[in-house]
């Protein structure tokens, strides 16, 4: 049994975040084959870059089945914290930094 915060599942296998691979269609396919734990592609912590097509696609997880697990990439603590808050507001349930 794997427990992360309030999320618990028997599966201990986690599909790792891979830029250019673990996009929404890939996560949906994995879910259809029984995967439970999946991390989105890495999302930049620099919110100024969130308007790009790629970032918008990576941020479009709000209506996916949970747990919605995202990973934030960055180096500045303040930016990382702000990106975490904004992703939580968008529906992220697990945030990996």
PDB file of N, CA and C in Angstrom:
ATOM      1  N   UNK A   1       0.849  -1.180   0.000  1.00  0.00           N
ATOM      2  CA  UNK A   1       0.000   0.000   0.000  1.00  0.00           C
ATOM      3  C   UNK A   1       0.892   1.240   0.000  1.00  0.00           C
ATOM      4  N   UNK A   2       0.607   2.171  -0.887  1.00  0.00           N
ATOM      5  CA  UNK A   2       1.352   3.427  -0.942  1.00  0.00           C
ATOM      6  C   UNK A   2       0.420   4.549  -0.507  1.00  0.00           C
ATOM      7  N   UNK A   3       0.876   5.354   0.430  1.00  0.00           N
ATOM      8  CA  UNK A   3       0.089   6.472   0.934  1.00  0.00           C
ATOM      9  C   UNK A   3       0.886   7.753   0.755  1.00  0.00           C
ATOM     10  N   UNK A   4       0.256   8.739   0.122  1.00  0.00           N
ATOM     11  CA  UNK A   4       0.838  10.074  -0.026  1.00  0.00           C
ATOM     12  C   UNK A   4      -0.234  11.048   0.426  1.00  0.00           C
ATOM     13  N   UNK A   5      -0.028  11.651   1.583  1.00  0.00           N
ATOM     14  CA  UNK A   5      -1.052  12.524   2.148  1.00  0.00           C
ATOM     15  C   UNK A   5      -2.338  11.731   2.321  1.00  0.00           C
ATOM     16  N   UNK A   6      -3.466  12.249   1.847  1.00  0.00           N
ATOM     17  CA  UNK A   6      -4.730  11.527   1.985  1.00  0.00           C
ATOM     18  C   UNK A   6      -4.952  10.476   0.890  1.00  0.00           C
ATOM     19  N   UNK A   7      -4.030  10.350  -0.044  1.00  0.00           N
ATOM     20  CA  UNK A   7      -4.183   9.436  -1.179  1.00  0.00           C
ATOM     21  C   UNK A   7      -3.527   8.097  -0.861  1.00  0.00           C
ATOM     22  N   UNK A   8      -4.286   7.029  -1.117  1.00  0.00           N
ATOM     23  CA  UNK A   8      -3.794   5.697  -0.790  1.00  0.00           C
ATOM     24  C   UNK A   8      -4.224   4.731  -1.886  1.00  0.00           C
ATOM     25  N   UNK A   9      -3.323   3.837  -2.255  1.00  0.00           N
ATOM     26  CA  UNK A   9      -3.647   2.834  -3.267  1.00  0.00           C
ATOM     27  C   UNK A   9      -2.724   1.641  -3.089  1.00  0.00           C
ATOM     28  N   UNK A  10      -3.224   0.478  -3.466  1.00  0.00           N
ATOM     29  CA  UNK A  10      -2.433  -0.749  -3.327  1.00  0.00           C
ATOM     30  C   UNK A  10      -1.211  -0.752  -4.235  1.00  0.00           C
ATOM     31  N   UNK A  11      -1.318  -0.124  -5.391  1.00  0.00           N
ATOM     32  CA  UNK A  11      -0.194  -0.115  -6.334  1.00  0.00           C
ATOM     33  C   UNK A  11       0.944   0.746  -5.806  1.00  0.00           C
ATOM     34  N   UNK A  12       2.152   0.227  -5.913  1.00  0.00           N
ATOM     35  CA  UNK A  12       3.329   0.991  -5.512  1.00  0.00           C
ATOM     36  C   UNK A  12       4.158   1.394  -6.721  1.00  0.00           C
ATOM     37  N   UNK A  13       3.600   1.203  -7.912  1.00  0.00           N
ATOM     38  CA  UNK A  13       4.285   1.569  -9.150  1.00  0.00           C
ATOM     39  C   UNK A  13       3.904   2.998  -9.502  1.00  0.00           C
ATOM     40  N   UNK A  14       4.913   3.823  -9.798  1.00  0.00           N
ATOM     41  CA  UNK A  14       4.679   5.222 -10.152  1.00  0.00           C
ATOM     42  C   UNK A  14       5.243   5.468 -11.543  1.00  0.00           C
ATOM     43  N   UNK A  15       4.411   6.004 -12.437  1.00  0.00           N
ATOM     44  CA  UNK A  15       4.881   6.393 -13.764  1.00  0.00           C
ATOM     45  C   UNK A  15       5.603   7.728 -13.575  1.00  0.00           C
ATOM     46  N   UNK A  16       6.882   7.756 -13.845  1.00  0.00           N
ATOM     47  CA  UNK A  16       7.717   8.939 -13.591  1.00  0.00           C
ATOM     48  C   UNK A  16       7.406  10.071 -14.565  1.00  0.00           C
ATOM     49  N   UNK A  17       7.673  11.314 -14.146  1.00  0.00           N
ATOM     50  CA  UNK A  17       7.487  12.440 -15.055  1.00  0.00           C
ATOM     51  C   UNK A  17       8.589  12.452 -16.110  1.00  0.00           C
ATOM     52  N   UNK A  18       8.179  12.492 -17.371  1.00  0.00           N
ATOM     53  CA  UNK A  18       9.151  12.526 -18.468  1.00  0.00           C
ATOM     54  C   UNK A  18       8.675  13.555 -19.481  1.00  0.00           C
ATOM     55  N   UNK A  19       9.418  14.650 -19.609  1.00  0.00           N
ATOM     56  CA  UNK A  19       9.049  15.704 -20.558  1.00  0.00           C
ATOM     57  C   UNK A  19       8.941  15.107 -21.953  1.00  0.00           C
ATOM     58  N   UNK A  20       7.857  15.422 -22.631  1.00  0.00           N
ATOM     59  CA  UNK A  20       7.640  14.917 -23.977  1.00  0.00           C
ATOM     60  C   UNK A  20       7.073  13.509 -24.019  1.00  0.00           C
ATOM     61  N   UNK A  21       6.856  12.896 -22.856  1.00  0.00           N
ATOM     62  CA  UNK A  21       6.328  11.525 -22.819  1.00  0.00           C
ATOM     63  C   UNK A  21       5.046  11.444 -21.994  1.00  0.00           C
ATOM     64  N   UNK A  22       5.095  11.869 -20.738  1.00  0.00           N
ATOM     65  CA  UNK A  22       3.947  11.675 -19.856  1.00  0.00           C
ATOM     66  C   UNK A  22       2.915  12.792 -20.003  1.00  0.00           C
ATOM     67  N   UNK A  23       2.540  13.045 -21.253  1.00  0.00           N
ATOM     68  CA  UNK A  23       1.502  14.039 -21.509  1.00  0.00           C
ATOM     69  C   UNK A  23       0.134  13.436 -21.196  1.00  0.00           C
ATOM     70  N   UNK A  24      -0.898  14.229 -21.345  1.00  0.00           N
ATOM     71  CA  UNK A  24      -2.247  13.789 -20.982  1.00  0.00           C
ATOM     72  C   UNK A  24      -2.683  12.515 -21.718  1.00  0.00           C
ATOM     73  N   UNK A  25      -2.517  12.413 -23.052  1.00  0.00           N
ATOM     74  CA  UNK A  25      -2.920  11.163 -23.719  1.00  0.00           C
ATOM     75  C   UNK A  25      -2.182   9.939 -23.170  1.00  0.00           C
ATOM     76  N   UNK A  26      -0.899  10.092 -22.873  1.00  0.00           N
ATOM     77  CA  UNK A  26      -0.120   8.976 -22.321  1.00  0.00           C
ATOM     78  C   UNK A  26      -0.657   8.583 -20.944  1.00  0.00           C
ATOM     79  N   UNK A  27      -0.940   9.582 -20.104  1.00  0.00           N
ATOM     80  CA  UNK A  27      -1.474   9.286 -18.769  1.00  0.00           C
ATOM     81  C   UNK A  27      -2.838   8.608 -18.867  1.00  0.00           C
ATOM     82  N   UNK A  28      -3.675   9.064 -19.814  1.00  0.00           N
ATOM     83  CA  UNK A  28      -4.983   8.428 -20.003  1.00  0.00           C
ATOM     84  C   UNK A  28      -4.824   6.975 -20.430  1.00  0.00           C
ATOM     85  N   UNK A  29      -3.881   6.712 -21.337  1.00  0.00           N
ATOM     86  CA  UNK A  29      -3.633   5.349 -21.788  1.00  0.00           C
ATOM     87  C   UNK A  29      -3.161   4.483 -20.612  1.00  0.00           C
ATOM     88  N   UNK A  30      -2.224   5.009 -19.824  1.00  0.00           N
ATOM     89  CA  UNK A  30      -1.729   4.261 -18.662  1.00  0.00           C
ATOM     90  C   UNK A  30      -2.867   3.958 -17.696  1.00  0.00           C
ATOM     91  N   UNK A  31      -3.750   4.932 -17.501  1.00  0.00           N
ATOM     92  CA  UNK A  31      -4.886   4.744 -16.598  1.00  0.00           C
ATOM     93  C   UNK A  31      -5.800   3.630 -17.123  1.00  0.00           C
ATOM     94  N   UNK A  32      -6.008   3.591 -18.445  1.00  0.00           N
ATOM     95  CA  UNK A  32      -6.845   2.542 -19.040  1.00  0.00           C
ATOM     96  C   UNK A  32      -6.250   1.155 -18.804  1.00  0.00           C
ATOM     97  N   UNK A  33      -4.929   1.074 -18.699  1.00  0.00           N
ATOM     98  CA  UNK A  33      -4.262  -0.201 -18.455  1.00  0.00           C
ATOM     99  C   UNK A  33      -4.061  -0.478 -16.965  1.00  0.00           C
ATOM    100  N   UNK A  34      -4.676   0.342 -16.117  1.00  0.00           N
ATOM    101  CA  UNK A  34      -4.680   0.066 -14.692  1.00  0.00           C
ATOM    102  C   UNK A  34      -3.714   0.854 -13.830  1.00  0.00           C
ATOM    103  N   UNK A  35      -2.942   1.754 -14.416  1.00  0.00           N
ATOM    104  CA  UNK A  35      -2.015   2.560 -13.611  1.00  0.00           C
ATOM    105  C   UNK A  35      -2.814   3.512 -12.715  1.00  0.00           C
ATOM    106  N   UNK A  36      -2.319   3.733 -11.531  1.00  0.00           N
ATOM    107  CA  UNK A  36      -2.977   4.647 -10.600  1.00  0.00           C
ATOM    108  C   UNK A  36      -2.125   5.886 -10.325  1.00  0.00           C
ATOM    109  N   UNK A  37      -0.824   5.688 -10.127  1.00  0.00           N
ATOM    110  CA  UNK A  37       0.081   6.784  -9.775  1.00  0.00           C
ATOM    111  C   UNK A  37       0.809   7.258 -11.022  1.00  0.00           C
ATOM    112  N   UNK A  38       0.519   8.475 -11.468  1.00  0.00           N
ATOM    113  CA  UNK A  38       1.196   9.051 -12.629  1.00  0.00           C
ATOM    114  C   UNK A  38       1.541  10.499 -12.338  1.00  0.00           C
ATOM    115  N   UNK A  39       2.721  10.893 -12.737  1.00  0.00           N
ATOM    116  CA  UNK A  39       3.159  12.275 -12.545  1.00  0.00           C
ATOM    117  C   UNK A  39       3.147  12.950 -13.910  1.00  0.00           C
ATOM    118  N   UNK A  40       2.633  14.178 -13.953  1.00  0.00           N
ATOM    119  CA  UNK A  40       2.594  14.922 -15.212  1.00  0.00           C
ATOM    120  C   UNK A  40       4.008  15.235 -15.697  1.00  0.00           C
ATOM    121  N   UNK A  41       4.077  15.743 -16.908  1.00  0.00           N
ATOM    122  CA  UNK A  41       5.359  16.265 -17.387  1.00  0.00           C
ATOM    123  C   UNK A  41       5.778  17.400 -16.452  1.00  0.00           C
ATOM    124  N   UNK A  42       7.071  17.662 -16.370  1.00  0.00           N
ATOM    125  CA  UNK A  42       7.546  18.747 -15.508  1.00  0.00           C
ATOM    126  C   UNK A  42       6.982  20.083 -15.983  1.00  0.00           C
ATOM    127  N   UNK A  43       6.544  20.872 -15.015  1.00  0.00           N
ATOM    128  CA  UNK A  43       5.982  22.196 -15.273  1.00  0.00           C
ATOM    129  C   UNK A  43       6.956  23.223 -14.721  1.00  0.00           C
ATOM    130  N   UNK A  44       7.298  24.214 -15.519  1.00  0.00           N
ATOM    131  CA  UNK A  44       8.229  25.244 -15.056  1.00  0.00           C
ATOM    132  C   UNK A  44       7.631  26.030 -13.890  1.00  0.00           C
ATOM    133  N   UNK A  45       8.474  26.423 -12.968  1.00  0.00           N
ATOM    134  CA  UNK A  45       8.018  27.240 -11.843  1.00  0.00           C
ATOM    135  C   UNK A  45       7.890  28.710 -12.230  1.00  0.00           C
ATOM    136  N   UNK A  46       8.402  29.074 -13.391  1.00  0.00           N
ATOM    137  CA  UNK A  46       8.338  30.465 -13.855  1.00  0.00           C
ATOM    138  C   UNK A  46       6.982  30.703 -14.519  1.00  0.00           C
ATOM    139  N   UNK A  47       6.051  31.270 -13.752  1.00  0.00           N
ATOM    140  CA  UNK A  47       4.687  31.448 -14.252  1.00  0.00           C
ATOM    141  C   UNK A  47       4.617  32.377 -15.461  1.00  0.00           C
ATOM    142  N   UNK A  48       5.664  33.163 -15.685  1.00  0.00           N
ATOM    143  CA  UNK A  48       5.683  34.029 -16.877  1.00  0.00           C
ATOM    144  C   UNK A  48       5.718  33.204 -18.154  1.00  0.00           C
ATOM    145  N   UNK A  49       6.156  31.946 -18.054  1.00  0.00           N
ATOM    146  CA  UNK A  49       6.245  31.072 -19.224  1.00  0.00           C
ATOM    147  C   UNK A  49       5.002  30.203 -19.406  1.00  0.00           C
ATOM    148  N   UNK A  50       4.021  30.326 -18.534  1.00  0.00           N
ATOM    149  CA  UNK A  50       2.844  29.472 -18.592  1.00  0.00           C
ATOM    150  C   UNK A  50       1.920  29.789 -19.761  1.00  0.00           C
ATOM    151  N   UNK A  51       2.170  30.857 -20.471  1.00  0.00           N
ATOM    152  CA  UNK A  51       1.311  31.207 -21.608  1.00  0.00           C
ATOM    153  C   UNK A  51       1.715  30.484 -22.883  1.00  0.00           C
ATOM    154  N   UNK A  52       2.849  29.799 -22.869  1.00  0.00           N
ATOM    155  CA  UNK A  52       3.276  29.072 -24.069  1.00  0.00           C
ATOM    156  C   UNK A  52       2.331  27.891 -24.300  1.00  0.00           C
ATOM    157  N   UNK A  53       2.249  27.451 -25.538  1.00  0.00           N
ATOM    158  CA  UNK A  53       1.382  26.323 -25.884  1.00  0.00           C
ATOM    159  C   UNK A  53       1.755  25.093 -25.063  1.00  0.00           C
ATOM    160  N   UNK A  54       3.044  24.804 -24.984  1.00  0.00           N
ATOM    161  CA  UNK A  54       3.514  23.627 -24.242  1.00  0.00           C
ATOM    162  C   UNK A  54       3.112  23.700 -22.766  1.00  0.00           C
ATOM    163  N   UNK A  55       3.329  24.849 -22.153  1.00  0.00           N
ATOM    164  CA  UNK A  55       2.983  24.994 -20.733  1.00  0.00           C
ATOM    165  C   UNK A  55       1.479  24.880 -20.522  1.00  0.00           C
ATOM    166  N   UNK A  56       0.691  25.485 -21.405  1.00  0.00           N
ATOM    167  CA  UNK A  56      -0.771  25.389 -21.270  1.00  0.00           C
ATOM    168  C   UNK A  56      -1.226  23.936 -21.359  1.00  0.00           C
ATOM    169  N   UNK A  57      -0.610  23.170 -22.255  1.00  0.00           N
ATOM    170  CA  UNK A  57      -0.964  21.753 -22.369  1.00  0.00           C
ATOM    171  C   UNK A  57      -0.589  21.008 -21.090  1.00  0.00           C
ATOM    172  N   UNK A  58       0.561  21.314 -20.538  1.00  0.00           N
ATOM    173  CA  UNK A  58       1.011  20.635 -19.314  1.00  0.00           C
ATOM    174  C   UNK A  58       0.163  21.018 -18.103  1.00  0.00           C
ATOM    175  N   UNK A  59      -0.427  22.198 -18.146  1.00  0.00           N
ATOM    176  CA  UNK A  59      -1.246  22.675 -17.035  1.00  0.00           C
ATOM    177  C   UNK A  59      -2.709  22.245 -17.156  1.00  0.00           C
ATOM    178  N   UNK A  60      -3.075  21.567 -18.220  1.00  0.00           N
ATOM    179  CA  UNK A  60      -4.469  21.167 -18.462  1.00  0.00           C
ATOM    180  C   UNK A  60      -4.749  19.800 -17.847  1.00  0.00           C
ATOM    181  N   UNK A  61      -4.726  19.718 -16.545  1.00  0.00           N
ATOM    182  CA  UNK A  61      -4.946  18.452 -15.846  1.00  0.00           C
ATOM    183  C   UNK A  61      -6.145  18.520 -14.915  1.00  0.00           C
ATOM    184  N   UNK A  62      -6.791  19.679 -14.799  1.00  0.00           N
ATOM    185  CA  UNK A  62      -7.813  19.913 -13.782  1.00  0.00           C
ATOM    186  C   UNK A  62      -8.984  18.931 -13.820  1.00  0.00           C
ATOM    187  N   UNK A  63      -9.315  18.379 -14.991  1.00  0.00           N
ATOM    188  CA  UNK A  63     -10.460  17.471 -15.071  1.00  0.00           C
ATOM    189  C   UNK A  63     -10.051  15.997 -15.190  1.00  0.00           C
ATOM    190  N   UNK A  64      -8.779  15.697 -14.990  1.00  0.00           N
ATOM    191  CA  UNK A  64      -8.322  14.306 -15.018  1.00  0.00           C
ATOM    192  C   UNK A  64      -8.717  13.602 -13.727  1.00  0.00           C
ATOM    193  N   UNK A  65      -8.824  12.282 -13.815  1.00  0.00           N
ATOM    194  CA  UNK A  65      -9.087  11.489 -12.614  1.00  0.00           C
ATOM    195  C   UNK A  65      -7.901  11.632 -11.667  1.00  0.00           C
ATOM    196  N   UNK A  66      -8.171  11.583 -10.391  1.00  0.00           N
ATOM    197  CA  UNK A  66      -7.106  11.747  -9.413  1.00  0.00           C
ATOM    198  C   UNK A  66      -6.399  10.455  -9.083  1.00  0.00           C
ATOM    199  N   UNK A  67      -5.347  10.526  -8.334  1.00  0.00           N
ATOM    200  CA  UNK A  67      -4.799  11.795  -7.860  1.00  0.00           C
ATOM    201  C   UNK A  67      -4.044  12.536  -8.968  1.00  0.00           C
ATOM    202  N   UNK A  68      -4.265  13.842  -9.029  1.00  0.00           N
ATOM    203  CA  UNK A  68      -3.577  14.687 -10.012  1.00  0.00           C
ATOM    204  C   UNK A  68      -2.233  15.096  -9.409  1.00  0.00           C
ATOM    205  N   UNK A  69      -1.171  14.519  -9.953  1.00  0.00           N
ATOM    206  CA  UNK A  69       0.182  14.653  -9.413  1.00  0.00           C
ATOM    207  C   UNK A  69       1.020  15.399 -10.435  1.00  0.00           C
ATOM    208  N   UNK A  70       1.576  16.522 -10.040  1.00  0.00           N
ATOM    209  CA  UNK A  70       2.408  17.311 -10.952  1.00  0.00           C
ATOM    210  C   UNK A  70       3.801  17.475 -10.356  1.00  0.00           C
ATOM    211  N   UNK A  71       4.746  17.770 -11.238  1.00  0.00           N
ATOM    212  CA  UNK A  71       6.111  18.043 -10.786  1.00  0.00           C
ATOM    213  C   UNK A  71       6.509  19.424 -11.282  1.00  0.00           C
ATOM    214  N   UNK A  72       7.034  20.228 -10.374  1.00  0.00           N
ATOM    215  CA  UNK A  72       7.467  21.584 -10.704  1.00  0.00           C
ATOM    216  C   UNK A  72       8.985  21.598 -10.838  1.00  0.00           C
ATOM    217  N   UNK A  73       9.464  22.197 -11.926  1.00  0.00           N
ATOM    218  CA  UNK A  73      10.907  22.322 -12.163  1.00  0.00           C
ATOM    219  C   UNK A  73      11.316  23.774 -11.951  1.00  0.00           C
ATOM    220  N   UNK A  74      12.358  23.993 -11.179  1.00  0.00           N
ATOM    221  CA  UNK A  74      12.840  25.342 -10.953  1.00  0.00           C
ATOM    222  C   UNK A  74      13.932  25.353  -9.900  1.00  0.00           C
ATOM    223  N   UNK A  75      14.457  26.541  -9.639  1.00  0.00           N
ATOM    224  CA  UNK A  75      15.551  26.669  -8.677  1.00  0.00           C
ATOM    225  C   UNK A  75      15.312  27.774  -7.653  1.00  0.00           C
ATOM    226  N   UNK A  76      14.381  28.681  -7.929  1.00  0.00           N
ATOM    227  CA  UNK A  76      14.119  29.804  -7.030  1.00  0.00           C
ATOM    228  C   UNK A  76      12.995  29.442  -6.060  1.00  0.00           C
ATOM    229  N   UNK A  77      13.275  29.395  -4.754  1.00  0.00           N
ATOM    230  CA  UNK A  77      12.262  28.976  -3.778  1.00  0.00           C
ATOM    231  C   UNK A  77      10.953  29.765  -3.849  1.00  0.00           C
ATOM    232  N   UNK A  78      11.039  31.073  -4.043  1.00  0.00           N
ATOM    233  CA  UNK A  78       9.823  31.885  -4.092  1.00  0.00           C
ATOM    234  C   UNK A  78       8.979  31.525  -5.308  1.00  0.00           C
ATOM    235  N   UNK A  79       9.638  31.334  -6.454  1.00  0.00           N
ATOM    236  CA  UNK A  79       8.921  30.937  -7.675  1.00  0.00           C
ATOM    237  C   UNK A  79       8.295  29.560  -7.503  1.00  0.00           C
ATOM    238  N   UNK A  80       9.042  28.645  -6.899  1.00  0.00           N
ATOM    239  CA  UNK A  80       8.541  27.287  -6.692  1.00  0.00           C
ATOM    240  C   UNK A  80       7.299  27.320  -5.789  1.00  0.00           C
ATOM    241  N   UNK A  81       7.357  28.116  -4.724  1.00  0.00           N
ATOM    242  CA  UNK A  81       6.227  28.211  -3.799  1.00  0.00           C
ATOM    243  C   UNK A  81       5.006  28.790  -4.496  1.00  0.00           C
ATOM    244  N   UNK A  82       5.195  29.841  -5.282  1.00  0.00           N
ATOM    245  CA  UNK A  82       4.079  30.453  -6.008  1.00  0.00           C
ATOM    246  C   UNK A  82       3.504  29.477  -7.030  1.00  0.00           C
ATOM    247  N   UNK A  83       4.362  28.774  -7.746  1.00  0.00           N
ATOM    248  CA  UNK A  83       3.895  27.784  -8.724  1.00  0.00           C
ATOM    249  C   UNK A  83       3.121  26.667  -8.022  1.00  0.00           C
ATOM    250  N   UNK A  84       3.575  26.252  -6.849  1.00  0.00           N
ATOM    251  CA  UNK A  84       2.862  25.215  -6.090  1.00  0.00           C
ATOM    252  C   UNK A  84       1.480  25.707  -5.683  1.00  0.00           C
ATOM    253  N   UNK A  85       1.390  26.940  -5.178  1.00  0.00           N
ATOM    254  CA  UNK A  85       0.092  27.499  -4.783  1.00  0.00           C
ATOM    255  C   UNK A  85      -0.852  27.576  -5.978  1.00  0.00           C
ATOM    256  N   UNK A  86      -0.352  28.059  -7.107  1.00  0.00           N
ATOM    257  CA  UNK A  86      -1.194  28.194  -8.298  1.00  0.00           C
ATOM    258  C   UNK A  86      -1.628  26.833  -8.836  1.00  0.00           C
ATOM    259  N   UNK A  87      -0.743  25.847  -8.793  1.00  0.00           N
ATOM    260  CA  UNK A  87      -1.118  24.509  -9.248  1.00  0.00           C
ATOM    261  C   UNK A  87      -2.133  23.872  -8.311  1.00  0.00           C
ATOM    262  N   UNK A  88      -1.995  24.107  -7.024  1.00  0.00           N
ATOM    263  CA  UNK A  88      -2.988  23.595  -6.085  1.00  0.00           C
ATOM    264  C   UNK A  88      -4.354  24.206  -6.396  1.00  0.00           C
ATOM    265  N   UNK A  89      -4.380  25.503  -6.684  1.00  0.00           N
ATOM    266  CA  UNK A  89      -5.631  26.167  -7.037  1.00  0.00           C
ATOM    267  C   UNK A  89      -6.221  25.608  -8.335  1.00  0.00           C
ATOM    268  N   UNK A  90      -5.372  25.093  -9.225  1.00  0.00           N
ATOM    269  CA  UNK A  90      -5.824  24.504 -10.493  1.00  0.00           C
ATOM    270  C   UNK A  90      -6.278  23.057 -10.327  1.00  0.00           C
ATOM    271  N   UNK A  91      -6.094  22.485  -9.149  1.00  0.00           N
ATOM    272  CA  UNK A  91      -6.568  21.126  -8.915  1.00  0.00           C
ATOM    273  C   UNK A  91      -5.508  20.078  -8.678  1.00  0.00           C
ATOM    274  N   UNK A  92      -4.227  20.478  -8.627  1.00  0.00           N
ATOM    275  CA  UNK A  92      -3.176  19.498  -8.329  1.00  0.00           C
ATOM    276  C   UNK A  92      -3.388  18.972  -6.913  1.00  0.00           C
ATOM    277  N   UNK A  93      -3.300  17.661  -6.759  1.00  0.00           N
ATOM    278  CA  UNK A  93      -3.505  17.048  -5.453  1.00  0.00           C
ATOM    279  C   UNK A  93      -2.197  16.613  -4.799  1.00  0.00           C
ATOM    280  N   UNK A  94      -1.195  16.321  -5.621  1.00  0.00           N
ATOM    281  CA  UNK A  94       0.142  15.986  -5.128  1.00  0.00           C
ATOM    282  C   UNK A  94       1.115  16.844  -5.927  1.00  0.00           C
ATOM    283  N   UNK A  95       2.015  17.534  -5.251  1.00  0.00           N
ATOM    284  CA  UNK A  95       2.973  18.405  -5.929  1.00  0.00           C
ATOM    285  C   UNK A  95       4.375  17.968  -5.553  1.00  0.00           C
ATOM    286  N   UNK A  96       5.135  17.617  -6.570  1.00  0.00           N
ATOM    287  CA  UNK A  96       6.519  17.166  -6.406  1.00  0.00           C
ATOM    288  C   UNK A  96       7.422  18.322  -6.817  1.00  0.00           C
ATOM    289  N   UNK A  97       8.355  18.684  -5.945  1.00  0.00           N
ATOM    290  CA  UNK A  97       9.271  19.777  -6.295  1.00  0.00           C
ATOM    291  C   UNK A  97      10.704  19.280  -6.312  1.00  0.00           C
TER     292      UNK A  97
END
